[in-house]
Amino acid sequence: MKLTQAELAKRIDVSEEKINQWEQGGQPPTIENLIDLSNLFEISLDQLVRGKDQLEFEELAARPPMSVWDFLARYWWLLFAVGGFLFWAFSRFS
């Protein structure tokens, strides 16, 4: 939006000093200020705070659940850990 610190401060009803502190990494904005900023810039709080687009999270949520074979392909090494633990437990307590 190419706003100056003074223009931004006026639009969200804070002092210019506050805007300057936020930009310099001093005092962080309050939740109310973050809400005002997200409304002003018409972006989500997540995008404002994290810098990530909401679509990334929607895509993650829309992924189909992992099948058993996908799980085994990704985490095959767990079979050795579980098998080793079971072998130890049976040999110890038998």
Short mmCIF file of N, CA and C in Angstrom, two decimals:
data_model
loop_
_atom_site.label_atom_id
_atom_site.label_comp_id
_atom_site.label_asym_id
_atom_site.label_seq_id
_atom_site.Cartn_x
_atom_site.Cartn_y
_atom_site.Cartn_z
N MET A 1 0.82 -1.20 0.00
CA MET A 1 0.00 0.00 0.00
C MET A 1 0.86 1.26 0.00
N LYS A 2 2.16 1.09 0.20
CA LYS A 2 3.11 2.20 0.16
C LYS A 2 2.72 3.33 1.12
N LEU A 3 2.41 2.95 2.36
CA LEU A 3 2.06 3.93 3.38
C LEU A 3 3.31 4.35 4.14
N THR A 4 3.33 5.61 4.54
CA THR A 4 4.39 6.05 5.44
C THR A 4 4.04 5.59 6.86
N GLN A 5 5.00 5.69 7.76
CA GLN A 5 4.73 5.32 9.15
C GLN A 5 3.62 6.19 9.72
N ALA A 6 3.61 7.45 9.36
CA ALA A 6 2.59 8.38 9.86
C ALA A 6 1.20 7.99 9.35
N GLU A 7 1.10 7.66 8.05
CA GLU A 7 -0.18 7.26 7.49
C GLU A 7 -0.69 5.96 8.10
N LEU A 8 0.21 4.99 8.26
CA LEU A 8 -0.17 3.72 8.87
C LEU A 8 -0.60 3.93 10.32
N ALA A 9 0.14 4.72 11.05
CA ALA A 9 -0.20 4.99 12.45
C ALA A 9 -1.59 5.62 12.56
N LYS A 10 -1.89 6.54 11.66
CA LYS A 10 -3.19 7.20 11.69
C LYS A 10 -4.31 6.21 11.36
N ARG A 11 -4.07 5.33 10.40
CA ARG A 11 -5.12 4.38 9.98
C ARG A 11 -5.46 3.35 11.05
N ILE A 12 -4.46 2.94 11.85
CA ILE A 12 -4.76 1.94 12.88
C ILE A 12 -4.76 2.53 14.28
N ASP A 13 -4.68 3.85 14.36
CA ASP A 13 -4.84 4.59 15.61
C ASP A 13 -3.78 4.23 16.66
N VAL A 14 -2.50 4.31 16.23
CA VAL A 14 -1.38 4.18 17.15
C VAL A 14 -0.40 5.29 16.84
N SER A 15 0.62 5.43 17.68
CA SER A 15 1.59 6.49 17.45
C SER A 15 2.63 6.06 16.42
N GLU A 16 3.27 7.04 15.81
CA GLU A 16 4.34 6.75 14.86
C GLU A 16 5.49 6.03 15.55
N GLU A 17 5.71 6.37 16.82
CA GLU A 17 6.78 5.73 17.58
C GLU A 17 6.55 4.22 17.70
N LYS A 18 5.28 3.82 17.88
CA LYS A 18 4.95 2.40 17.95
C LYS A 18 5.30 1.70 16.64
N ILE A 19 4.93 2.30 15.53
CA ILE A 19 5.22 1.73 14.22
C ILE A 19 6.73 1.58 14.06
N ASN A 20 7.47 2.60 14.46
CA ASN A 20 8.92 2.56 14.37
C ASN A 20 9.49 1.44 15.24
N GLN A 21 8.96 1.27 16.44
CA GLN A 21 9.43 0.20 17.33
C GLN A 21 9.17 -1.17 16.70
N TRP A 22 8.02 -1.35 16.08
CA TRP A 22 7.71 -2.62 15.43
C TRP A 22 8.71 -2.92 14.32
N GLU A 23 8.98 -1.89 13.51
CA GLU A 23 9.88 -2.09 12.38
C GLU A 23 11.32 -2.34 12.84
N GLN A 24 11.71 -1.75 13.95
CA GLN A 24 13.08 -1.91 14.45
C GLN A 24 13.25 -3.18 15.28
N GLY A 25 12.16 -3.90 15.53
CA GLY A 25 12.24 -5.13 16.31
C GLY A 25 12.21 -4.89 17.81
N GLY A 26 11.78 -3.72 18.22
CA GLY A 26 11.68 -3.42 19.65
C GLY A 26 10.46 -4.08 20.25
N GLN A 27 9.52 -3.30 20.65
CA GLN A 27 8.29 -3.81 21.25
C GLN A 27 7.39 -4.37 20.16
N PRO A 28 6.93 -5.63 20.30
CA PRO A 28 6.05 -6.21 19.27
C PRO A 28 4.65 -5.63 19.36
N PRO A 29 3.89 -5.69 18.27
CA PRO A 29 2.52 -5.20 18.29
C PRO A 29 1.62 -6.09 19.14
N THR A 30 0.57 -5.51 19.69
CA THR A 30 -0.39 -6.28 20.47
C THR A 30 -1.28 -7.07 19.52
N ILE A 31 -2.06 -7.98 20.08
CA ILE A 31 -2.99 -8.77 19.27
C ILE A 31 -3.98 -7.85 18.57
N GLU A 32 -4.46 -6.85 19.28
CA GLU A 32 -5.41 -5.90 18.68
C GLU A 32 -4.78 -5.18 17.50
N ASN A 33 -3.49 -4.79 17.65
CA ASN A 33 -2.80 -4.13 16.56
C ASN A 33 -2.63 -5.06 15.36
N LEU A 34 -2.32 -6.33 15.63
CA LEU A 34 -2.17 -7.30 14.55
C LEU A 34 -3.49 -7.49 13.81
N ILE A 35 -4.58 -7.53 14.55
CA ILE A 35 -5.90 -7.66 13.92
C ILE A 35 -6.19 -6.45 13.05
N ASP A 36 -5.89 -5.25 13.57
CA ASP A 36 -6.10 -4.03 12.79
C ASP A 36 -5.25 -4.05 11.51
N LEU A 37 -4.00 -4.49 11.64
CA LEU A 37 -3.12 -4.55 10.47
C LEU A 37 -3.62 -5.56 9.44
N SER A 38 -4.07 -6.72 9.92
CA SER A 38 -4.56 -7.73 8.97
C SER A 38 -5.82 -7.25 8.27
N ASN A 39 -6.67 -6.53 9.00
CA ASN A 39 -7.87 -5.97 8.36
C ASN A 39 -7.50 -4.89 7.35
N LEU A 40 -6.56 -4.05 7.71
CA LEU A 40 -6.14 -2.97 6.81
C LEU A 40 -5.55 -3.53 5.51
N PHE A 41 -4.67 -4.51 5.64
CA PHE A 41 -3.99 -5.06 4.47
C PHE A 41 -4.78 -6.19 3.80
N GLU A 42 -5.92 -6.54 4.40
CA GLU A 42 -6.80 -7.58 3.87
C GLU A 42 -6.07 -8.91 3.67
N ILE A 43 -5.34 -9.32 4.72
CA ILE A 43 -4.66 -10.61 4.72
C ILE A 43 -4.98 -11.30 6.04
N SER A 44 -4.76 -12.61 6.09
CA SER A 44 -5.03 -13.35 7.32
C SER A 44 -3.95 -13.03 8.36
N LEU A 45 -4.29 -13.27 9.62
CA LEU A 45 -3.30 -13.09 10.69
C LEU A 45 -2.12 -14.02 10.47
N ASP A 46 -2.39 -15.22 10.00
CA ASP A 46 -1.33 -16.18 9.76
C ASP A 46 -0.35 -15.66 8.72
N GLN A 47 -0.89 -15.11 7.66
CA GLN A 47 -0.03 -14.57 6.61
C GLN A 47 0.73 -13.35 7.13
N LEU A 48 0.10 -12.54 7.95
CA LEU A 48 0.75 -11.36 8.50
C LEU A 48 1.89 -11.75 9.43
N VAL A 49 1.65 -12.72 10.31
CA VAL A 49 2.64 -13.08 11.33
C VAL A 49 3.71 -14.00 10.76
N ARG A 50 3.29 -15.03 10.02
CA ARG A 50 4.24 -16.02 9.53
C ARG A 50 4.78 -15.71 8.14
N GLY A 51 4.05 -14.90 7.41
CA GLY A 51 4.46 -14.60 6.05
C GLY A 51 4.12 -15.72 5.08
N LYS A 52 3.22 -16.63 5.48
CA LYS A 52 2.83 -17.74 4.61
C LYS A 52 1.42 -17.52 4.13
N ASP A 53 1.19 -17.99 2.94
CA ASP A 53 -0.13 -17.86 2.35
C ASP A 53 -1.07 -18.91 2.95
N GLN A 54 -2.30 -18.56 3.15
CA GLN A 54 -3.29 -19.47 3.72
C GLN A 54 -3.48 -20.70 2.84
N LEU A 55 -3.25 -20.56 1.56
CA LEU A 55 -3.43 -21.68 0.65
C LEU A 55 -2.52 -22.85 0.99
N GLU A 56 -1.31 -22.58 1.47
CA GLU A 56 -0.39 -23.65 1.83
C GLU A 56 -1.02 -24.55 2.89
N PHE A 57 -1.66 -23.96 3.88
CA PHE A 57 -2.25 -24.74 4.96
C PHE A 57 -3.51 -25.46 4.50
N GLU A 58 -4.26 -24.84 3.60
CA GLU A 58 -5.43 -25.50 3.06
C GLU A 58 -5.02 -26.70 2.21
N GLU A 59 -3.91 -26.59 1.49
CA GLU A 59 -3.42 -27.70 0.69
C GLU A 59 -2.99 -28.85 1.59
N LEU A 60 -2.33 -28.53 2.70
CA LEU A 60 -1.93 -29.59 3.63
C LEU A 60 -3.14 -30.29 4.22
N ALA A 61 -4.16 -29.53 4.55
CA ALA A 61 -5.37 -30.12 5.13
C ALA A 61 -6.13 -30.95 4.10
N ALA A 62 -5.99 -30.62 2.83
CA ALA A 62 -6.74 -31.32 1.80
C ALA A 62 -6.05 -32.60 1.32
N ARG A 63 -4.82 -32.85 1.78
CA ARG A 63 -4.11 -34.05 1.36
C ARG A 63 -4.85 -35.30 1.83
N PRO A 64 -4.86 -36.32 1.00
CA PRO A 64 -5.50 -37.57 1.44
C PRO A 64 -4.68 -38.21 2.55
N PRO A 65 -5.32 -38.98 3.41
CA PRO A 65 -4.57 -39.63 4.49
C PRO A 65 -3.54 -40.61 3.93
N MET A 66 -2.47 -40.81 4.67
CA MET A 66 -1.40 -41.68 4.24
C MET A 66 -1.83 -43.15 4.35
N SER A 67 -1.59 -43.91 3.30
CA SER A 67 -1.93 -45.33 3.32
C SER A 67 -0.88 -46.10 4.14
N VAL A 68 -1.19 -47.33 4.46
CA VAL A 68 -0.25 -48.18 5.22
C VAL A 68 1.04 -48.34 4.45
N TRP A 69 0.94 -48.53 3.13
CA TRP A 69 2.15 -48.72 2.33
C TRP A 69 2.99 -47.46 2.24
N ASP A 70 2.34 -46.31 2.15
CA ASP A 70 3.08 -45.04 2.16
C ASP A 70 3.79 -44.85 3.49
N PHE A 71 3.09 -45.20 4.57
CA PHE A 71 3.68 -45.08 5.91
C PHE A 71 4.91 -45.99 6.02
N LEU A 72 4.77 -47.25 5.58
CA LEU A 72 5.90 -48.18 5.67
C LEU A 72 7.06 -47.75 4.78
N ALA A 73 6.75 -47.19 3.61
CA ALA A 73 7.80 -46.72 2.72
C ALA A 73 8.57 -45.55 3.34
N ARG A 74 7.88 -44.72 4.09
CA ARG A 74 8.53 -43.56 4.69
C ARG A 74 9.20 -43.89 6.02
N TYR A 75 8.57 -44.76 6.80
CA TYR A 75 9.08 -45.04 8.15
C TYR A 75 9.45 -46.50 8.34
N TRP A 76 10.07 -47.13 7.35
CA TRP A 76 10.46 -48.53 7.42
C TRP A 76 11.40 -48.80 8.57
N TRP A 77 12.22 -47.83 8.91
CA TRP A 77 13.22 -48.01 9.97
C TRP A 77 12.57 -48.23 11.34
N LEU A 78 11.31 -47.83 11.50
CA LEU A 78 10.60 -48.07 12.76
C LEU A 78 10.40 -49.55 13.02
N LEU A 79 10.31 -50.34 11.95
CA LEU A 79 10.15 -51.78 12.11
C LEU A 79 11.33 -52.37 12.87
N PHE A 80 12.53 -51.88 12.58
CA PHE A 80 13.71 -52.38 13.30
C PHE A 80 13.67 -51.97 14.77
N ALA A 81 13.27 -50.75 15.05
CA ALA A 81 13.20 -50.29 16.44
C ALA A 81 12.15 -51.07 17.23
N VAL A 82 10.98 -51.25 16.66
CA VAL A 82 9.91 -51.98 17.34
C VAL A 82 10.29 -53.45 17.48
N GLY A 83 10.83 -54.03 16.42
CA GLY A 83 11.27 -55.42 16.47
C GLY A 83 12.36 -55.64 17.51
N GLY A 84 13.30 -54.74 17.57
CA GLY A 84 14.36 -54.84 18.56
C GLY A 84 13.83 -54.74 19.97
N PHE A 85 12.90 -53.83 20.18
CA PHE A 85 12.31 -53.69 21.52
C PHE A 85 11.53 -54.95 21.90
N LEU A 86 10.74 -55.48 20.97
CA LEU A 86 9.98 -56.69 21.25
C LEU A 86 10.90 -57.88 21.54
N PHE A 87 11.99 -58.01 20.76
CA PHE A 87 12.94 -59.09 21.00
C PHE A 87 13.54 -58.95 22.39
N TRP A 88 13.94 -57.72 22.76
CA TRP A 88 14.51 -57.48 24.08
C TRP A 88 13.49 -57.80 25.17
N ALA A 89 12.25 -57.36 25.01
CA ALA A 89 11.23 -57.56 26.03
C ALA A 89 10.93 -59.04 26.21
N PHE A 90 10.79 -59.79 25.10
CA PHE A 90 10.49 -61.22 25.22
C PHE A 90 11.65 -61.99 25.82
N SER A 91 12.88 -61.63 25.45
CA SER A 91 14.03 -62.35 25.99
C SER A 91 14.26 -62.00 27.46
N ARG A 92 13.92 -60.83 27.86
CA ARG A 92 14.12 -60.37 29.25
C ARG A 92 13.09 -60.97 30.18
N PHE A 93 11.84 -61.04 29.75
CA PHE A 93 10.77 -61.44 30.63
C PHE A 93 10.27 -62.87 30.38
N SER A 94 10.99 -63.62 29.57
CA SER A 94 10.56 -65.01 29.32
C SER A 94 11.27 -65.96 30.26
#
